[in-house]
Coordinates of C-alpha atoms and ligand atoms in Angstrom, one line a residue:
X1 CA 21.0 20.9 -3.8
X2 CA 21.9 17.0 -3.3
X3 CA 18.7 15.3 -2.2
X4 CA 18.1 13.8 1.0
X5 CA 14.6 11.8 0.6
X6 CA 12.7 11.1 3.4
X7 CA 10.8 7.7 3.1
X8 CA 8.0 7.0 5.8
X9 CA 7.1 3.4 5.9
X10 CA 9.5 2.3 3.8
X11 CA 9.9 -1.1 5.5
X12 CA 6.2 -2.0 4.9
X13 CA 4.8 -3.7 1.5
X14 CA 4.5 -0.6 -0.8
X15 CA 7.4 1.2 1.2
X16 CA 10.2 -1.0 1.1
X17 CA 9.6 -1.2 -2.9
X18 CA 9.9 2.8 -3.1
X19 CA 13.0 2.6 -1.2
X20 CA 14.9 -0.4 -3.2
X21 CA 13.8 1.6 -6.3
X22 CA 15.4 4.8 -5.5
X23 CA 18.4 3.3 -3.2
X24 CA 19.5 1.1 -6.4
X25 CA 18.3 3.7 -8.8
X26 CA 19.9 7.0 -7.7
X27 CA 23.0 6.3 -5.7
X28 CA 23.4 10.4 -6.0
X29 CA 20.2 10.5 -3.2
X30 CA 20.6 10.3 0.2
X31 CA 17.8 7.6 1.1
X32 CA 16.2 7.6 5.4
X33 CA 13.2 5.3 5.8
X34 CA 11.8 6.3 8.7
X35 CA 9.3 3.8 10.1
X36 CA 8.0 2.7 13.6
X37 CA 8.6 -1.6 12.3
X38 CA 5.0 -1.8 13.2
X39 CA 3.2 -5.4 12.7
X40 CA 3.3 -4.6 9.3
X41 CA 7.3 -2.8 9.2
X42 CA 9.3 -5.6 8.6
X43 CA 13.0 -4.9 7.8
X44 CA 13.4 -8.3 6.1
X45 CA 11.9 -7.0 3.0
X46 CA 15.3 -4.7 2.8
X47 CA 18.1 -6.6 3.1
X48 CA 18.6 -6.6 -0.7
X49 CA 20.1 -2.8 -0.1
X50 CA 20.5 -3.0 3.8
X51 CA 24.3 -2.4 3.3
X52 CA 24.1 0.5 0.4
X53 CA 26.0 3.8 1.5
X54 CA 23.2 6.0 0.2
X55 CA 20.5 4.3 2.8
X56 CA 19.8 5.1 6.3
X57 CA 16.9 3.4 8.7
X58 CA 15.7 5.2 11.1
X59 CA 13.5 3.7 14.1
X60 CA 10.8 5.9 14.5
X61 CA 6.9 6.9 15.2
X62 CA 5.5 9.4 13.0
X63 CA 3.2 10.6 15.9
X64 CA 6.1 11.7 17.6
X65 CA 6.8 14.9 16.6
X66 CA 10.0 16.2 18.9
X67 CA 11.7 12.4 16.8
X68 CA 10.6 13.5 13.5
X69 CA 12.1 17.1 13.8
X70 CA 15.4 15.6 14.7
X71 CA 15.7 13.1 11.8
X72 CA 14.8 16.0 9.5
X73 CA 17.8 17.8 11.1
X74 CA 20.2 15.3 11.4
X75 CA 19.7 14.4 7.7
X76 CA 19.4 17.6 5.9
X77 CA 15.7 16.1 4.3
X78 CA 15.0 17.6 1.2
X79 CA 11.9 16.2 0.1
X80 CA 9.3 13.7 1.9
X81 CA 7.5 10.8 0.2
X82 CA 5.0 9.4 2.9
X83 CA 3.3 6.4 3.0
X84 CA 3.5 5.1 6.5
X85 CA -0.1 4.5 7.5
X86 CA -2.3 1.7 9.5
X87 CA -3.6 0.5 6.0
X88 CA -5.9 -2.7 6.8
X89 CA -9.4 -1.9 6.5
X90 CA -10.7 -4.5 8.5
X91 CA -8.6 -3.5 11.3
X92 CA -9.9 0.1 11.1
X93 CA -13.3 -1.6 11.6
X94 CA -12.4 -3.0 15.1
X95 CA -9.9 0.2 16.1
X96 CA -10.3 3.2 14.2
X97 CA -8.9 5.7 16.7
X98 CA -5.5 3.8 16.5
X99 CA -6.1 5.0 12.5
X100 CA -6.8 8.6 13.5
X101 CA -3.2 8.3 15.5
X102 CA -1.1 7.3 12.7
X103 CA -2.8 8.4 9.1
X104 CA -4.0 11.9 10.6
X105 CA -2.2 13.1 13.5
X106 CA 0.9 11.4 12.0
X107 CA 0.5 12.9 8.7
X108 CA 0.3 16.5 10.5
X109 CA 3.0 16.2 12.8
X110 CA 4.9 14.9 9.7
X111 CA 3.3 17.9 7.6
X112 CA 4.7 20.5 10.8
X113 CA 8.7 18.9 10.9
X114 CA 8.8 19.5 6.9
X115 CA 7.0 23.6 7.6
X116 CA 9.7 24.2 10.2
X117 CA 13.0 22.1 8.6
X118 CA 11.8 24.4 5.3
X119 CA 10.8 27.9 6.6
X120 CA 12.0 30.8 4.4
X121 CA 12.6 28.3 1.2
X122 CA 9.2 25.8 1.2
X123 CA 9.1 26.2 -2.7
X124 CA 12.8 24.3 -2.9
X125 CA 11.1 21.0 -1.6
X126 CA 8.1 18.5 -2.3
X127 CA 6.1 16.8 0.6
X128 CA 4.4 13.7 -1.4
X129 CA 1.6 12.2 -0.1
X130 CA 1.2 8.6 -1.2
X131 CA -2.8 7.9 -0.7
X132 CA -5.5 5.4 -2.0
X133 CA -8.6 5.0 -3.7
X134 CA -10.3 4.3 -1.1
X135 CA -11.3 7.8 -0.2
X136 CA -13.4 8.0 -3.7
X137 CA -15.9 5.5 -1.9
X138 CA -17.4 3.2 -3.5
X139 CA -18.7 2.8 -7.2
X140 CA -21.7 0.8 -8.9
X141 CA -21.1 -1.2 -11.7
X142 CA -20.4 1.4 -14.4
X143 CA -17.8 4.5 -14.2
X144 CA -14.3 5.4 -13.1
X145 CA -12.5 7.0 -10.8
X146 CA -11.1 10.5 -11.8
X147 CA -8.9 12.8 -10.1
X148 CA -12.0 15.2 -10.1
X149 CA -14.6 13.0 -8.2
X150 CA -15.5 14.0 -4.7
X151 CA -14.0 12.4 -1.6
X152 CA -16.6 10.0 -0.2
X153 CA -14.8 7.7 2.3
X154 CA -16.6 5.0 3.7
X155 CA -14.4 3.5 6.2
X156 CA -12.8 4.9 8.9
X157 CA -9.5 3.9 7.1
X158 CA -10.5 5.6 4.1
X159 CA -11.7 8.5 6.2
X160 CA -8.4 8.7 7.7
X161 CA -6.5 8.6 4.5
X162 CA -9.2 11.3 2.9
X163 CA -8.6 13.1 6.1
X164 CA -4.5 13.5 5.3
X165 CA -5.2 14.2 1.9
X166 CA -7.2 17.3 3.1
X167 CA -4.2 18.5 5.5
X168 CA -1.7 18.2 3.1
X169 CA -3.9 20.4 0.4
X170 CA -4.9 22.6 3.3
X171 CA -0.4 23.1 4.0
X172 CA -0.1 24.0 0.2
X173 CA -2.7 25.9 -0.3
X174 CA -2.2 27.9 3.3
X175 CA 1.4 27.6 3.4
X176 CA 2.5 27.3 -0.5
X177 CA 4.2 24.1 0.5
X178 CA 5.1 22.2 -2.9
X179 CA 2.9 18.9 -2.6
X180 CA 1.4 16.2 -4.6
X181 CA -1.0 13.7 -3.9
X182 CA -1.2 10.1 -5.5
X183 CA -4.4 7.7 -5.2
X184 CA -3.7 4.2 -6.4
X185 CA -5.8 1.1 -6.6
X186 CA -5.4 -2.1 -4.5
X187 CA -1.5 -3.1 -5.2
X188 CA -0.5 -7.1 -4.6
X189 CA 3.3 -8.9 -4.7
X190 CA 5.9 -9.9 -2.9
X191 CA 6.6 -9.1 1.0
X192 CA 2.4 -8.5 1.3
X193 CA 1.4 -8.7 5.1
X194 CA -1.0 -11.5 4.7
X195 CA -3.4 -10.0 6.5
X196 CA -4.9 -9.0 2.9
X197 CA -6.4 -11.3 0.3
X198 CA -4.3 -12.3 -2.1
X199 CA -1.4 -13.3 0.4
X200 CA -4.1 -14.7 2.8
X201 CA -5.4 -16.9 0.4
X202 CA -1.8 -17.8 -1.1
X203 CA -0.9 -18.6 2.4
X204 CA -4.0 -20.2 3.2
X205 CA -4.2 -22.7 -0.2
X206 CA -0.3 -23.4 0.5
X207 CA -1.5 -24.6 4.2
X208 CA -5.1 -26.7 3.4
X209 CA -6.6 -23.9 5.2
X210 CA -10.2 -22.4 4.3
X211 CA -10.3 -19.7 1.7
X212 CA -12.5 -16.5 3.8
X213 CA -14.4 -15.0 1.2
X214 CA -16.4 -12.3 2.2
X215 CA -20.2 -12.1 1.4
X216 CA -20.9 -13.5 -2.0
X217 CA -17.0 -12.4 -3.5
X218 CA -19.4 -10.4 -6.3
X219 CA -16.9 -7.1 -4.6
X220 CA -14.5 -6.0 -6.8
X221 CA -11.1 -4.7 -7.0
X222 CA -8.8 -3.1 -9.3
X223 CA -5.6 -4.7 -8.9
X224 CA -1.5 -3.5 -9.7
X225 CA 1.5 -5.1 -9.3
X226 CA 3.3 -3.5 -6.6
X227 CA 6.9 -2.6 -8.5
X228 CA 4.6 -0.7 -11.0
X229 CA 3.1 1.4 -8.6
X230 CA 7.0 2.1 -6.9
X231 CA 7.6 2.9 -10.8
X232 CA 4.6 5.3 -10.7
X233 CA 5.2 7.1 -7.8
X234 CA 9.2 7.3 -9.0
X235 CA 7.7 9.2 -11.8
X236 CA 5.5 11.4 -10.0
X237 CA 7.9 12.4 -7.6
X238 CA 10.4 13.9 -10.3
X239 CA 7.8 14.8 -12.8
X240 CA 4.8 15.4 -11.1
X241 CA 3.3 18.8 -11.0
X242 CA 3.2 20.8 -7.5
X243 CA -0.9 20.7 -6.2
X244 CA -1.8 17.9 -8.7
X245 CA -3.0 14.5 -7.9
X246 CA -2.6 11.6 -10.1
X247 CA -4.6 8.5 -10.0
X248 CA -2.1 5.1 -10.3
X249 CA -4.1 2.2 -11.8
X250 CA -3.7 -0.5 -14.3
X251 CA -7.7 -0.9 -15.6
X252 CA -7.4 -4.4 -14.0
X253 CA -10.8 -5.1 -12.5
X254 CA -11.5 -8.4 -10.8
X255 CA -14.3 -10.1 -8.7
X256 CA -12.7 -11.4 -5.7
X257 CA -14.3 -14.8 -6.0
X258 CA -12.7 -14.9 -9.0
X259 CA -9.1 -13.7 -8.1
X260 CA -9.4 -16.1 -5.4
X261 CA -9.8 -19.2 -8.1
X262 CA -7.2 -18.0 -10.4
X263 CA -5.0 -18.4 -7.0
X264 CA -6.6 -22.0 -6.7
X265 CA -5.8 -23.2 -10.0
X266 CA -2.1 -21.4 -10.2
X267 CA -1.6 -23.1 -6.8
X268 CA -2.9 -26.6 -7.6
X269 CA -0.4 -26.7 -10.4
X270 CA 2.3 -25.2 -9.2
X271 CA 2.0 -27.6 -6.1
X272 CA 1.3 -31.0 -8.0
X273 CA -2.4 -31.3 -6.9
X274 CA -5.2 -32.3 -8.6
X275 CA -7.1 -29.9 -10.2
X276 CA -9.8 -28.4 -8.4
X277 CA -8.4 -29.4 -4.9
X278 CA -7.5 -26.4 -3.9
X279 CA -10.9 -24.5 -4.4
X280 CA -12.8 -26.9 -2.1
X281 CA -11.0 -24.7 0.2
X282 CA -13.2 -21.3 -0.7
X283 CA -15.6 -20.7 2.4
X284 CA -18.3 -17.6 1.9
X285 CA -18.1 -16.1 5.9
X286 CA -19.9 -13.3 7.0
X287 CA -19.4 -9.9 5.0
X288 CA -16.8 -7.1 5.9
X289 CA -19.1 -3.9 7.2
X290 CA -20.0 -1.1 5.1
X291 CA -18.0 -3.3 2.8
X292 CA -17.0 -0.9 -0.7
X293 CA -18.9 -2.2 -3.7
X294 CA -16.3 -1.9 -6.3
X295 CA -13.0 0.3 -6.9
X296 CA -12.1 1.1 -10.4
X297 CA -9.2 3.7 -11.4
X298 CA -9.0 5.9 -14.4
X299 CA -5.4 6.5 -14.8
X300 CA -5.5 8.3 -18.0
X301 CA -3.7 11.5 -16.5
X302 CA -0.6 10.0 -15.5
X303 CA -0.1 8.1 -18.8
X304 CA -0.7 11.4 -20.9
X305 CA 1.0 13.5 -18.5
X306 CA 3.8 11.5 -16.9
X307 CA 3.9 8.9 -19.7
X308 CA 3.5 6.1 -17.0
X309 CA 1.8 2.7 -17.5
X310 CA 2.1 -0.4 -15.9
X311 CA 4.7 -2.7 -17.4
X312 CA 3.2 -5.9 -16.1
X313 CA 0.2 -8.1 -17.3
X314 CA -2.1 -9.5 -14.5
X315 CA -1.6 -13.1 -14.6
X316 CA 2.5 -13.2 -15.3
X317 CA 2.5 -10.7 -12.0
X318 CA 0.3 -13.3 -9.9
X319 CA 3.0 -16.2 -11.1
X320 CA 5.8 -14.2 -9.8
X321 CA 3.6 -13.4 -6.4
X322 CA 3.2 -17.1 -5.9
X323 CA 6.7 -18.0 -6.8
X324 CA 7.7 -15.5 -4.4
X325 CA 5.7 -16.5 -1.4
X326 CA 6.8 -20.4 -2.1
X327 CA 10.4 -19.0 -2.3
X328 CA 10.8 -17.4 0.9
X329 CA 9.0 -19.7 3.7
X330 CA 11.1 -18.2 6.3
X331 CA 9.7 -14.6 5.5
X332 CA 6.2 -16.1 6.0
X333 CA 6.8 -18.5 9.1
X334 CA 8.7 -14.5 10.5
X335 CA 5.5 -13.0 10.0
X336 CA 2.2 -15.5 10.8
X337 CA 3.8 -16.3 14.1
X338 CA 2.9 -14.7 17.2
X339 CA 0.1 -11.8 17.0
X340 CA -0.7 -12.8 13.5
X341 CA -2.2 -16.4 15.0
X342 CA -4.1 -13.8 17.5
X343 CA -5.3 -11.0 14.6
X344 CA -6.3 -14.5 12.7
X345 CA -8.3 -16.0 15.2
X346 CA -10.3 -12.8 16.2
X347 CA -11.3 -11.9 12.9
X348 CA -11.8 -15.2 11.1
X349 CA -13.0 -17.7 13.9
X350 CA -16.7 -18.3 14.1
X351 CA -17.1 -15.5 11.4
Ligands
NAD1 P1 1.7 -1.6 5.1 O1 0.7 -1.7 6.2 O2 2.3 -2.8 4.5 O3 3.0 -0.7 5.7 C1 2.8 0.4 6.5 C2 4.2 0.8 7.0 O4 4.0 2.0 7.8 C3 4.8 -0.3 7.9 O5 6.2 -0.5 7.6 C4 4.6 0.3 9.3 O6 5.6 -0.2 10.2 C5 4.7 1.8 9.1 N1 3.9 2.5 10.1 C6 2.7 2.3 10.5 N2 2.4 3.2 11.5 C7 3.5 4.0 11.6 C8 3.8 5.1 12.5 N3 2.9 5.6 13.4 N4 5.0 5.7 12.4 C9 5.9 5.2 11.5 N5 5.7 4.2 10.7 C10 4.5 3.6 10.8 O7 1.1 -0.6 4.1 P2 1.2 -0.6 2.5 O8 0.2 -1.5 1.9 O9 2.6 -0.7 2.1 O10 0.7 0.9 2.2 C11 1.6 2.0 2.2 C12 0.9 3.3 1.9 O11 0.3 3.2 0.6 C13 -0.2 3.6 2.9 O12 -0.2 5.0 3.1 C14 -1.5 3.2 2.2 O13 -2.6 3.9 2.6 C15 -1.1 3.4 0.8 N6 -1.8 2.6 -0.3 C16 -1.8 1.2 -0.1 C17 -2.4 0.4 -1.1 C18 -2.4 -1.1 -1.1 O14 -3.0 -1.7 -1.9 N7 -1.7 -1.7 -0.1 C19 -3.0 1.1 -2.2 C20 -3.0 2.4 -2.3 C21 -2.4 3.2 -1.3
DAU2 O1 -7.8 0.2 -3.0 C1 -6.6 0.4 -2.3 C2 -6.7 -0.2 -0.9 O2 -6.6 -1.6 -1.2 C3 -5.6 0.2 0.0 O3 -5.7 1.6 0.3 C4 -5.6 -0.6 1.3 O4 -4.5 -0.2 2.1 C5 -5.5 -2.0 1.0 O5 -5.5 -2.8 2.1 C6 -6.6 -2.4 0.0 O6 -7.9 -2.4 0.6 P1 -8.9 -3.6 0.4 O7 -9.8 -3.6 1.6 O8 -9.5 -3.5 -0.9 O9 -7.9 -4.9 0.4 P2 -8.1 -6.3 1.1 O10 -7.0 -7.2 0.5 O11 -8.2 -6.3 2.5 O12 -9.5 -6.9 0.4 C7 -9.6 -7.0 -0.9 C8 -11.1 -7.5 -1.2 O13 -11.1 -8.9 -0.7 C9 -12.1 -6.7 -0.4 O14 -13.3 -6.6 -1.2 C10 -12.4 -7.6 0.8 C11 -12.1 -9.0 0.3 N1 -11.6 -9.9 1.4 C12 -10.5 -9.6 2.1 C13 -10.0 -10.4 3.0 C14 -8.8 -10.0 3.9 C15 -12.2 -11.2 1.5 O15 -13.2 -11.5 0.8 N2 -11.7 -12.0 2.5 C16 -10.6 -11.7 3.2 O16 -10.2 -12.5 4.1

């Protein structure tokens, strides 16, 4: 059977790197990125492949259920790989139910258009759930993240995302749908909303603006470069096993206080200033609630299973992130105007 891949959120950070991947990569595959071209869906990051014949972009919400059941129709979908999601945490903080809309109800209503387009043959197709690990919680200083360690979400973002994860187990297991489950670490590169911290700061350091660091910075994150994890999830969509999960991570644990000097430093020579000019930008504001101690993947399974690893060290990914952010000024001036100047303000002012 020819493919016909259904992307959601494929015009967001992660997304739009899935969908380059497999539009360039398998020209036998009928590519649809479905997406809503939310704050954060942004159909700039595509125009690389815009023109390909295997790609189609379709406008869509995935809480609309009577839309979704048409696109599946009108495009003979296959298989689904879904990551379209609200995915900021700190906007999950001020509006959670908006998170319930789109990563839960969404998810289901996507979960029910894939039941019905498959009746009679669900075991000819794969429903993919692209997740985080964020629904883990939150770890101390010693230990990892395996597939096996129970759900413990701690914001309503990663409740949300813990909460899909459930519904698409609950579908296979109730329904023998074929799906798999991926939970990856925090990913950072080009086309970033920067609503997050690395593009923040890069944005930020690039501007002479402060540096928001949350609490003391001591939080820490385990970090990927964002065409590895379009590499992983390539992989675990044609060699994953049906009701497995694989954790996606590159054992690439950093302080934040210290991610955000490494930016400094990069920045101050790439931009011909003094060193140490940039990091009298770093300001220490008030601390994110409930803020997640540290993240820290064991990706051990998909490497001895799937054979994947990332390809990319740390620091040569952050030199292409910069590069790439100083490269493409318009992209940035496209997305800090308007309601990003409003989401800034709120959050960051007086914090
Ligand atoms: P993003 O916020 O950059 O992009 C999300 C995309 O989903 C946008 O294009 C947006 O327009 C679209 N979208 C949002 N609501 C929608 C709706 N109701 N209907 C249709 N489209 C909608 O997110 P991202 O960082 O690219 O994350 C993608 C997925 O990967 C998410 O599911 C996220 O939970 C997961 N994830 C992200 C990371 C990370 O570090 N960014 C790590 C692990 C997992
Ligand atoms: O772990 C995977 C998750 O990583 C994904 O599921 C989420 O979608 C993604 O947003 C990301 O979540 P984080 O909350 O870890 O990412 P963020 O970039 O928002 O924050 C990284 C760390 O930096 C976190 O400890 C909070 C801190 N931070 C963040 C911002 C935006 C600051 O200190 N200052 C800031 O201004």
């Amino acid at each position: 059977m020819k493919k016909s891949i259904l992307i959601t959120g494929g015009a967001g950070f992660i997304g739009s790197h899935v969908v380059k991947l497999f539009v360039s990569k398998y020209p036998e595959y009928t590519i649809v990125n479905l997406d809503a071209l939310t704050y954060a869906g942004n159909l700039e990051n595509l125009k690389e492949i815009e023109g390909a014949s295997n790609y189609f972009f379709e406008k869509v919400n995935i809480q609309d259920a009577a839309a979704l059941d048409q696109v599946f129709s009108k495009h003979g979908i296959t298989d689904v790989i879904h990551l379209a999601a609200e995915s900021h945490v700190d906007r999950s903080i001020s509006d959670p139910l908006a998170f319930v809309k789109t990563n839960v109800f969404g998810t289901v209503n996507l979960l029910n258009s894939a039941k019905k387009a498959w009746a009679g043959e669900l075991g000819n197709h794969l429903f993919y759930h692209v997740s985080t690990d964020e629904v883990y919680g939150s770890l101390e200083d010693g230990g990892f993240f395996l597939e096996s360690t129970p759900y413990d979400p701690q914001s309503p973002y990663s409740a949300s995302k813990a909460s899909s994860d459930h519904f698409v187990r609950a579908y296979a297991n109730t329904y023998q749908m074929n799906t798999v489950i991926s939970n990856c670490s925090n990913n950072y590169g080009p086309n970033h909303f920067p609503e997050k911290l690395i593009p923040l700061c890069i944005h930020n350091i690039k501007n002479n603006k402060p540096l928001p660091v949350y609490g003391k910075g001591e939080n820490i994150r385990d970090w990927l470069f964002v065409i590895d994890h379009a590499r992983a999830i390539d992989t675990v969509f044609h060699q994953g096993k049906s009701g497995e999960t694989y954790n996606i991570g590159g054992f690439n644990e950093w302080k934040n206080i210290d991610i955000v000097r490494l930016l400094c430093q990069k920045m101050d020579e790439k931009l011909g200033r003094e060193k140490g000019t940039s990091e009298k930008l770093i300001t220490f504001v008030k601390d994110r609630a409930g803020h997640d101690h540290r993240y820290a993947i064991d990706a051990t399974k998909i490497k001895e299973e799937l054979g994947w690893e990332p390809s990319l060290q740390f620091e040569e990914g952050i030199e292409m992130t910069i590069d790439w952010y100083l490269n493409n000024q318009e992209w940035l001036d496209h997305v800090t105007s308007g309601a990003y100047q409003d989401y800034y303000t709120e959050l960051y002012e007086n914090r």
